Coordinates of C-alpha atoms and ligand atoms in Angstrom, one line a residue:
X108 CA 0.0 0.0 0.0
X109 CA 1.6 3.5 -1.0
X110 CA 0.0 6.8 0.7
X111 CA -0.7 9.9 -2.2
X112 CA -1.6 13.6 -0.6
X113 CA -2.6 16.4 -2.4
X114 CA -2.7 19.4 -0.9
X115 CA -5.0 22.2 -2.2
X116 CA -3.0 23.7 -4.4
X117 CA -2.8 20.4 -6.7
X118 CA -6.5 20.3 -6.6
X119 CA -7.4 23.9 -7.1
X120 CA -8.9 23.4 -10.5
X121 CA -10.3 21.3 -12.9
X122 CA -7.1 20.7 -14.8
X123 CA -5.7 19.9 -11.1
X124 CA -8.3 17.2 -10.5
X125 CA -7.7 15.5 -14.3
X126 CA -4.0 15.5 -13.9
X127 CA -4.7 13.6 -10.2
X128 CA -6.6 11.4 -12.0
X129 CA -3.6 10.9 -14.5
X130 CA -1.2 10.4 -11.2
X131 CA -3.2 7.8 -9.7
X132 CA -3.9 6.0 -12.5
X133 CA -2.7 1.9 -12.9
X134 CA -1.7 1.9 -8.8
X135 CA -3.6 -0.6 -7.3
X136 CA -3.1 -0.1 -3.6
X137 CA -3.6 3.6 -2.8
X138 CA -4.8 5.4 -0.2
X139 CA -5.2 8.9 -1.1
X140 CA -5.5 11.9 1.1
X141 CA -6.7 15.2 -0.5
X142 CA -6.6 18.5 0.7
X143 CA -10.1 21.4 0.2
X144 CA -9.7 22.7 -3.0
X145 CA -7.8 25.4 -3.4
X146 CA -8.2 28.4 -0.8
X147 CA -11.2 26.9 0.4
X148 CA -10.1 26.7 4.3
X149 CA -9.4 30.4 4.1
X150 CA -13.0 30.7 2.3
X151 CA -14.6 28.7 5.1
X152 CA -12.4 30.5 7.7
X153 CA -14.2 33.8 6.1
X154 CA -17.5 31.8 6.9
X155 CA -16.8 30.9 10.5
X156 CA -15.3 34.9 10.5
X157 CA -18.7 35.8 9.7
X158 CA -20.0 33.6 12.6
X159 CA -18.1 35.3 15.3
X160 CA -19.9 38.5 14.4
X161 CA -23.0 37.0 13.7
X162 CA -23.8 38.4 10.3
X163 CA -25.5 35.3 9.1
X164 CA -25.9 37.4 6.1
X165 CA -22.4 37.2 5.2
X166 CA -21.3 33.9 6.2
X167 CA -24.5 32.8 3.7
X168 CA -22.5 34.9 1.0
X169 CA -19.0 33.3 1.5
X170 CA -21.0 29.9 1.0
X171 CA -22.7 30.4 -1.9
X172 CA -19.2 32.0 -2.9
X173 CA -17.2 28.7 -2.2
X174 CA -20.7 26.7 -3.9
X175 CA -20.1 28.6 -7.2
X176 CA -15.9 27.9 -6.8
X177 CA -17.1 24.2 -6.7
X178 CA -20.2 24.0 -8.9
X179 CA -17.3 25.5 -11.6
X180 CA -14.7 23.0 -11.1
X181 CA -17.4 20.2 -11.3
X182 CA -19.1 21.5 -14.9
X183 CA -15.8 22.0 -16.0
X184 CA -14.9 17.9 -15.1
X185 CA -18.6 17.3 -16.7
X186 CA -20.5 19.6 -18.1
X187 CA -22.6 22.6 -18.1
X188 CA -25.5 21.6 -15.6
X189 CA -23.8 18.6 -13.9
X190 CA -24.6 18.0 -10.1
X191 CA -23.0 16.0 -7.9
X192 CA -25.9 15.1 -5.1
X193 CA -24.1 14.5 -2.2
X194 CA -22.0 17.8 -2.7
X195 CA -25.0 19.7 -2.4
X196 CA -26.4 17.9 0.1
X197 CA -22.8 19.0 2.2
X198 CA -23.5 22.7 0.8
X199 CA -27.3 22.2 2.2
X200 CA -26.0 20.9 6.0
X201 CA -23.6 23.6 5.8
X202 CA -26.1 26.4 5.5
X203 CA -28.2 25.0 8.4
X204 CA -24.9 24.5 11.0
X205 CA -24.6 28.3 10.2
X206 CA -28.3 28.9 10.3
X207 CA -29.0 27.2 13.8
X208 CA -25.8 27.7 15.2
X209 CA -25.6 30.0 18.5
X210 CA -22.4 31.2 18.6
X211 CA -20.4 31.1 22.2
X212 CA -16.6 32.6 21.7
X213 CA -15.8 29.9 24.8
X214 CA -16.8 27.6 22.0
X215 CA -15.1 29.1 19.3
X216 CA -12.5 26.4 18.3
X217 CA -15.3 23.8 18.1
X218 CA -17.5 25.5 15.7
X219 CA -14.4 26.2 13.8
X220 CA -13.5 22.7 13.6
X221 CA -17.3 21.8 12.5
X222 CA -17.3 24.5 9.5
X223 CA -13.9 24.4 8.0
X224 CA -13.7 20.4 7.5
X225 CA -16.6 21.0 5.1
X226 CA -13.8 21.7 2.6
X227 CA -12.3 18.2 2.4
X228 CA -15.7 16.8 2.7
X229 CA -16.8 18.4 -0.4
X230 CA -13.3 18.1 -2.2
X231 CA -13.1 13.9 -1.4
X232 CA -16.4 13.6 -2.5
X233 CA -15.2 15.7 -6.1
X234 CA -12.5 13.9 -5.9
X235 CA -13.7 10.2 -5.5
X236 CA -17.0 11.0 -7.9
X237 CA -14.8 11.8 -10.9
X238 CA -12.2 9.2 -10.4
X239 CA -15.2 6.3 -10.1
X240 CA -16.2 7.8 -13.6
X241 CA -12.8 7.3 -14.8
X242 CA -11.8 4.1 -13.9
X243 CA -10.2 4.3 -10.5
X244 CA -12.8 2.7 -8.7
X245 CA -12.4 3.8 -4.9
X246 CA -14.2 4.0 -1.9
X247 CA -14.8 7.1 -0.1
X248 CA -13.8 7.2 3.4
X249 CA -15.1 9.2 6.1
X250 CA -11.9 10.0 8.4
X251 CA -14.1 11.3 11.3
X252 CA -15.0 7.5 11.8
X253 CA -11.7 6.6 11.1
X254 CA -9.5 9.1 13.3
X255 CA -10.4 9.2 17.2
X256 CA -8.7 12.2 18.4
X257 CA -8.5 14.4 21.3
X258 CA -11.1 16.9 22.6
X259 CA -8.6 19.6 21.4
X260 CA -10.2 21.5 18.6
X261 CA -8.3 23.2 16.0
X262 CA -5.3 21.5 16.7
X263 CA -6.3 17.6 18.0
X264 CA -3.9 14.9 18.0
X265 CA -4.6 11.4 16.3
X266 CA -4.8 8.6 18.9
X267 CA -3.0 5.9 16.8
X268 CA -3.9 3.1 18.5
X269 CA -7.7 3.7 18.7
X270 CA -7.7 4.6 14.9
X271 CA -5.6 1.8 13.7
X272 CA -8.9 -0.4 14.1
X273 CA -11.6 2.1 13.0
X274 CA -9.7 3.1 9.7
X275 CA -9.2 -0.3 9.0
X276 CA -13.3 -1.2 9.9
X277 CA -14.2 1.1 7.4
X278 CA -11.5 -0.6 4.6
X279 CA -12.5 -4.2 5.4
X280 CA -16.2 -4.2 3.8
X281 CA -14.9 -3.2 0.9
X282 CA -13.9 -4.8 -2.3
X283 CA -11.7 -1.8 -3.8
X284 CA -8.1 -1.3 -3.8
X285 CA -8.1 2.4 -3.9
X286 CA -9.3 4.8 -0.9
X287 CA -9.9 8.2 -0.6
X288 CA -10.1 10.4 2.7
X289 CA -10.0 13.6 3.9
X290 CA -6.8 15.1 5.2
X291 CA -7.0 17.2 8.3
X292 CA -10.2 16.2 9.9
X293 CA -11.1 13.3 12.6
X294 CA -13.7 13.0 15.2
X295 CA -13.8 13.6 19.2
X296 CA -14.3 11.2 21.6
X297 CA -17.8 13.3 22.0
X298 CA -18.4 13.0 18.1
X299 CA -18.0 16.4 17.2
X300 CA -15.8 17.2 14.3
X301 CA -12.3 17.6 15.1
X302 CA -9.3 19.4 12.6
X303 CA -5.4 18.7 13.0
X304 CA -4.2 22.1 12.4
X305 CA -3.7 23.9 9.9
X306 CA -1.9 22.1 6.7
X307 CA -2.6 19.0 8.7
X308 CA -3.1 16.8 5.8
X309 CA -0.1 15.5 5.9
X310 CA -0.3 14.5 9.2
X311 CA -3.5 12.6 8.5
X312 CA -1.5 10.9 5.2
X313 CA 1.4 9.8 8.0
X314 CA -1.0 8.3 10.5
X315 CA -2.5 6.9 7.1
X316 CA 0.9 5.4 6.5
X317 CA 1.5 4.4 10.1
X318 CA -1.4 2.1 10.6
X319 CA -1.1 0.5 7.2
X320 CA 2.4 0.0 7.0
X321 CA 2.8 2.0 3.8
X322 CA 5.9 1.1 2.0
X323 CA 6.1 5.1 1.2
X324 CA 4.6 8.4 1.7
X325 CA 4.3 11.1 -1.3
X326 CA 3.2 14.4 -1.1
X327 CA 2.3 15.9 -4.2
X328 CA 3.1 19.9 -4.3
X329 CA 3.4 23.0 -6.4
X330 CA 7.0 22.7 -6.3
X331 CA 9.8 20.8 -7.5
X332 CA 10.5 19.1 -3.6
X333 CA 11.5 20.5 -0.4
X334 CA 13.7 23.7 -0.7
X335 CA 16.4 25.1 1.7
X336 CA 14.5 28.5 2.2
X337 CA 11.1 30.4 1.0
X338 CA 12.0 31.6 -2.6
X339 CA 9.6 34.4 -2.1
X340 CA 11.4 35.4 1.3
X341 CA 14.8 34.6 0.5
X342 CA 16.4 34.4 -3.0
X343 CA 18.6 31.9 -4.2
X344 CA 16.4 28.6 -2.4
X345 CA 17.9 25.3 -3.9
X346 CA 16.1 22.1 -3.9
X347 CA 17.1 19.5 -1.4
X348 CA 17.2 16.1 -2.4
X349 CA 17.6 13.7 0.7
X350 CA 16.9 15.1 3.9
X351 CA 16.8 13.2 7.1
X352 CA 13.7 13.1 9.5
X353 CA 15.0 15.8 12.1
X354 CA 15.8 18.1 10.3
X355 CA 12.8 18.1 8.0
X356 CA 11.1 18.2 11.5
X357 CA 12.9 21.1 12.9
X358 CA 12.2 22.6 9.3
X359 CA 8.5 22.8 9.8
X360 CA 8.4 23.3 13.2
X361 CA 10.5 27.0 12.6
X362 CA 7.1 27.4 9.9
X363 CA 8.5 26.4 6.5
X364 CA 5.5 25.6 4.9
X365 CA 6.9 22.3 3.2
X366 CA 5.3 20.0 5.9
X367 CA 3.3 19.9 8.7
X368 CA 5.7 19.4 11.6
X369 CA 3.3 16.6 13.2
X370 CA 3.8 14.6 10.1
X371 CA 7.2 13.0 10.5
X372 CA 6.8 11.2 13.9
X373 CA 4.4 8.5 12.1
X374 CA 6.7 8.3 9.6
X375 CA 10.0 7.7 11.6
X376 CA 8.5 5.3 14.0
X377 CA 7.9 2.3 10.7
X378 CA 10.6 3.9 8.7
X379 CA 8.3 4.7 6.1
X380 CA 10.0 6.9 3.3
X381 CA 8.3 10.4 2.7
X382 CA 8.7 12.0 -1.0
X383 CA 7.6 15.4 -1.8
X384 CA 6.9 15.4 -5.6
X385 CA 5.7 17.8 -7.8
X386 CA 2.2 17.5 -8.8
X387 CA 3.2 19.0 -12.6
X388 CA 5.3 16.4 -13.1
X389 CA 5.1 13.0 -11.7
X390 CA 8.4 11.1 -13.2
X391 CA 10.6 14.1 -11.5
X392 CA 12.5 12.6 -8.3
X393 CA 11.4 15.3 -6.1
X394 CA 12.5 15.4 -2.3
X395 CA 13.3 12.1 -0.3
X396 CA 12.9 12.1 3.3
X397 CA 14.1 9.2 5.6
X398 CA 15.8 8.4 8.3
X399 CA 19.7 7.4 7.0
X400 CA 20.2 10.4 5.7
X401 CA 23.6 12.1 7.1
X402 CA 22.5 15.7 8.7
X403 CA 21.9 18.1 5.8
X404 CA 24.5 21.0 7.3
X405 CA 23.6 23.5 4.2
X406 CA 21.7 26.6 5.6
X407 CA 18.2 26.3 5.5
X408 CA 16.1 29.6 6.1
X409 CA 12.5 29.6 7.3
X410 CA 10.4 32.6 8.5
X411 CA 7.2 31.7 10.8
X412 CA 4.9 34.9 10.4
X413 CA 1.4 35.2 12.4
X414 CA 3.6 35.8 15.7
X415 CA 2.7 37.8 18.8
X416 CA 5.3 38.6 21.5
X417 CA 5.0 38.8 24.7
X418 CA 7.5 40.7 27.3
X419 CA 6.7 39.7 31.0
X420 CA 8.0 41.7 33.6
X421 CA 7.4 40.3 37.1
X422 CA 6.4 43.2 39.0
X423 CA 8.1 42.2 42.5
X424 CA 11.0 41.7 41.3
X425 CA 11.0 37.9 41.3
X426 CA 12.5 35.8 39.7
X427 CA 10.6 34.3 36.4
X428 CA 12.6 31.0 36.1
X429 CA 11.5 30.0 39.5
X430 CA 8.1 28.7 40.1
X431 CA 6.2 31.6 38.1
X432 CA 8.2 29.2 34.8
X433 CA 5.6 26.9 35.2
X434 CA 2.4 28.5 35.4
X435 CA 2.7 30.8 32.4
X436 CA 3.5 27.9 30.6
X437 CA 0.5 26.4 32.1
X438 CA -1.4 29.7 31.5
X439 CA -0.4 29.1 27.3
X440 CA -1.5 25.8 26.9
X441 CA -5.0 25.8 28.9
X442 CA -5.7 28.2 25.9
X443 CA -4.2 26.1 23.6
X444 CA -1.2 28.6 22.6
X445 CA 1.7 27.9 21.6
X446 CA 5.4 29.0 22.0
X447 CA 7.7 29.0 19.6
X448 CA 10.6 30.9 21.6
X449 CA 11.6 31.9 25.3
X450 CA 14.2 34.1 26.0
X451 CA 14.6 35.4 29.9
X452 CA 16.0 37.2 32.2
X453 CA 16.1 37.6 36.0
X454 CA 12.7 39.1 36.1
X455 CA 11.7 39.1 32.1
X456 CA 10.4 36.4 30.2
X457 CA 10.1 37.2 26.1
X458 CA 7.5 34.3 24.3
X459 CA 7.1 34.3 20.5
X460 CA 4.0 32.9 20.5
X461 CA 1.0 31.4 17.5
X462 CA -1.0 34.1 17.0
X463 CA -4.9 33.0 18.8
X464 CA -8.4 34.2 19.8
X465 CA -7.3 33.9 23.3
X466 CA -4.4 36.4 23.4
X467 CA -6.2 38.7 25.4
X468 CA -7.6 36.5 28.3
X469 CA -3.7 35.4 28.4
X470 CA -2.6 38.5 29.0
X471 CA -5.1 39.1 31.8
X472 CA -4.2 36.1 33.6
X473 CA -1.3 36.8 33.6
X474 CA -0.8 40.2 34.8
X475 CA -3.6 38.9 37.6
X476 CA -0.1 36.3 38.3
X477 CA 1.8 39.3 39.4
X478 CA 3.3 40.5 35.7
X479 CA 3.5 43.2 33.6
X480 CA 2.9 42.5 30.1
X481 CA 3.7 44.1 26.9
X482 CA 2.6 42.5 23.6
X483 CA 3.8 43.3 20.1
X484 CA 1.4 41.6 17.6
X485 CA 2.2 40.6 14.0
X486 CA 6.0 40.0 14.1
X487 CA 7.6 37.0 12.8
X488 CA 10.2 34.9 13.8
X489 CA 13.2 33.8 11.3
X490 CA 15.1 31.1 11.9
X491 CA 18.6 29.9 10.2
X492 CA 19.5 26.3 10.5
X493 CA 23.5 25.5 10.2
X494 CA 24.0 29.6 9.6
X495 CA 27.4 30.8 8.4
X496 CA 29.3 33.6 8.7
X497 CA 28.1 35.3 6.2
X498 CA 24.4 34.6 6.7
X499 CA 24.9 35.9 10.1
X500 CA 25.9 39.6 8.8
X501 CA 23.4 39.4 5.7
X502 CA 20.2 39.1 7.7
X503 CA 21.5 39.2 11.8
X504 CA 21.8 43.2 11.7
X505 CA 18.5 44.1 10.7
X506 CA 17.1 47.3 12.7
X507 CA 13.8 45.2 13.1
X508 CA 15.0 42.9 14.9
X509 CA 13.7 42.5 18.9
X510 CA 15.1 39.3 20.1
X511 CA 18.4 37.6 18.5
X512 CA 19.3 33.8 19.7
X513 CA 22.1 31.8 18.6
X514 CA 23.1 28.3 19.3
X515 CA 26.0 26.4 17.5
X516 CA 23.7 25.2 14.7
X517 CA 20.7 27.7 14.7
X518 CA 20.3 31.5 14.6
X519 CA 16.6 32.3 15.1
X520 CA 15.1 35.9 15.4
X521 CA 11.8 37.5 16.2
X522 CA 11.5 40.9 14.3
X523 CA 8.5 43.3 13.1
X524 CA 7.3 42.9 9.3
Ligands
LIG110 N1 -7.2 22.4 4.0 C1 -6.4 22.5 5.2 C2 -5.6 23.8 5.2 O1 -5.6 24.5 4.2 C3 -5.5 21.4 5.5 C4 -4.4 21.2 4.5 O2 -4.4 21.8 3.5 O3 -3.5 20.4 4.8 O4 -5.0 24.2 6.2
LIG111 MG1 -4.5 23.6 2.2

């Protein structure tokens, strides 16, 4: 069994979903994991935006906006006119979770979780529609049966175990040899609709991988494989070609947007290869990622944006790294927050943190702990894996830069845009 993913990008079109089709074609054991089309999260982020201030009459326009983006794609795979039933009937349940929806903020993450996986309900059921039409019979499955995750909307953790035997309940009835799920979504203990993160579908394709032993991973992108920096941040990127797991993990955890930082664990633990191919071109080698590769020691730049920094000043004068350490830490994570850099120092505590909903009822509880806190919102932390000398002067002198951190291999900074 091999493990495909495509992301949105790779599905944002008609021509995307035909040259899928062409990709998958003459495998026989495939599970496939497909991203929402396109910008569709962001559309349905737009929807759930709409929520939060309840203008119902908006969030029915972004809907009927992400309908038309679909009903498009589909005429264009068919033809003028063509209806795919159960897509509607997802458009239809939808527009009544937004309808008869009472929005609580202390909810927020859930209702987030319940809107937003609409998109790769909609896009597997394009997806697995047109390829039954084609001749890649598959069977559509529903990954909030087949994931059991946490309680932890928005960002909910797979429980392997548990999921190895429901993913593999919904496979045994059937007599196909191809599958297709959603990436990114899974269910609660409670049943309500739970999402990985965002870009979590490769995370779902690893756990994928996990429990059936894949004997490989591919991700299929909008580039040629994994490169050493953001072309559109810094110039001159180069492709990598082998990479080992913990650097490609310490990659996407400093926010290069190759791969979702949960996804390697699954992989590593069955030593299950991971490619990243381009989707334009499916004979190209790509990126290779496994676990015998010699450390890649060639600079690899990554800038994580969406940051907000905090600057805690104990007010008595005592010391942060004693037991105050623990409860802001504490503080973070019972809102789901989460850090990305410390730097301290007798009685100040700088956190890089995700940007959230919950920033402000952070800050409160904290200052009710006894600190002061200052928060800069919107700056964005770079970070520079085996740096050189020359790295170092070309971007470690910038004026807009707050907090500078060096360690033998790394040189990471938070700065303003
Ligand atoms: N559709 C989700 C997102 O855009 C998940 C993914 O693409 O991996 O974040
Ligand atoms: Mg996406």
């Amino acid at each position: 069994m091999k493990v495909y993913k495509f992301g949105g990008a790779s599905v944002k079109d008609a021509a995307g979903v035909r040259n899928l089709l062409d990709i998958v074609k003459g495998e026989d054991e495939l599970f496939i994991i497909v991203s929402a089309m396109g910008k569709t999260t962001n559309a349905l982020e737009g929807v759930f935006e709409a929520m939060q201030l309840s203008d119902t009459a908006l969030a029915m326009q972004r809907i009927d906006d992400s309908f038309s983006y679909h009903k498009s794609i589909i005429e264009e795979l068919y033809n003028e006119g063509f209806v795919i039933e159960p897509v509607n009937a997802l458009f239809d349940q939808l527009r009544s979770t937004v309808q008869n929806t009472i929005y609580h903020k202390s909810d927020a993450e859930l209702w987030y979780d319940t809107i937003v996986a609409y998109g790769e309900l909609i896009s597997t059921t394009i997806v697995s529609h047109f390829l039954n039409v084609n001749g890649v019979k598959n069977e559509w499955v529903d990954m909030r049966r087949a994931f059991l995750t946490n309680a932890r909307h928005k960002d909910a953790n797979v429980n392997i175990e548990a999921s190895e035997l429901r993913l593999k309940r919904e496979m045994e009835g059937s007599d196909k040899r191809v599958f297709i799920g959603q990436g990114f979504i899974g269910g609660a203990p409670d049943g309500t609709t739970t999402t990985l993160g965002r870009e979590g579908s490769d995370y779902s394709a690893a756990i994928v991988a996990n429990i059936l032993d894949a004997e490989s991973m591919s991700v299929w992108k909008d580039v040629d494989g994994i490169l050493n920096a953001d072309p559109k941040i810094f110039p001159d990127a180069r492709k990598i070609e082998r990479l080992n797991y913990m650097d490609t993990i310490e990659m996407a955890y400093s926010g290069a947007q190759i791969i979702h930082p949960k996804t390697i664990k699954p992989l590593q633990q069955k030593s299950i290869p991971l490619y990243v191919r381009p989707f334009g071109d499916k004979l190209a080698p790509g990126s290779i990622i496994t676990g015998d590769v010699e450390r890649a020691y060639e600079p690899i730049m990554i800038q994580k944006s969406n940051q907000v920094l905090l600057r805690l000043h104990s007010r008595d004068l005592s010391f942060v790294l004693e037991e105050k350490f623990g409860r802001v830490f504490s503080t973070l994570e019972s809102h789901r927050i989460k850090t990305n850099l410390v730097h301290n120092s007798a009685v100040e505590l700088y956190l890089s943190v995700d940007s959230s909903w919950h920033i402000d009822e952070v800050i409160a509880e904290l200052e009710a702990e006894g600190f002061d806190v200052e928060c800069r919102r919107d700056v964005v932390m770079v970070t520079i894996r085996y740096y050189n000398d020359d790295l170092y002067h070309r971007y470690g002198f910038d004026e807009r830069i707050i907090i500078k951190q060096s360690t033998p291999h790394s040189l990471r900074f938070v700065r303003t845009k």
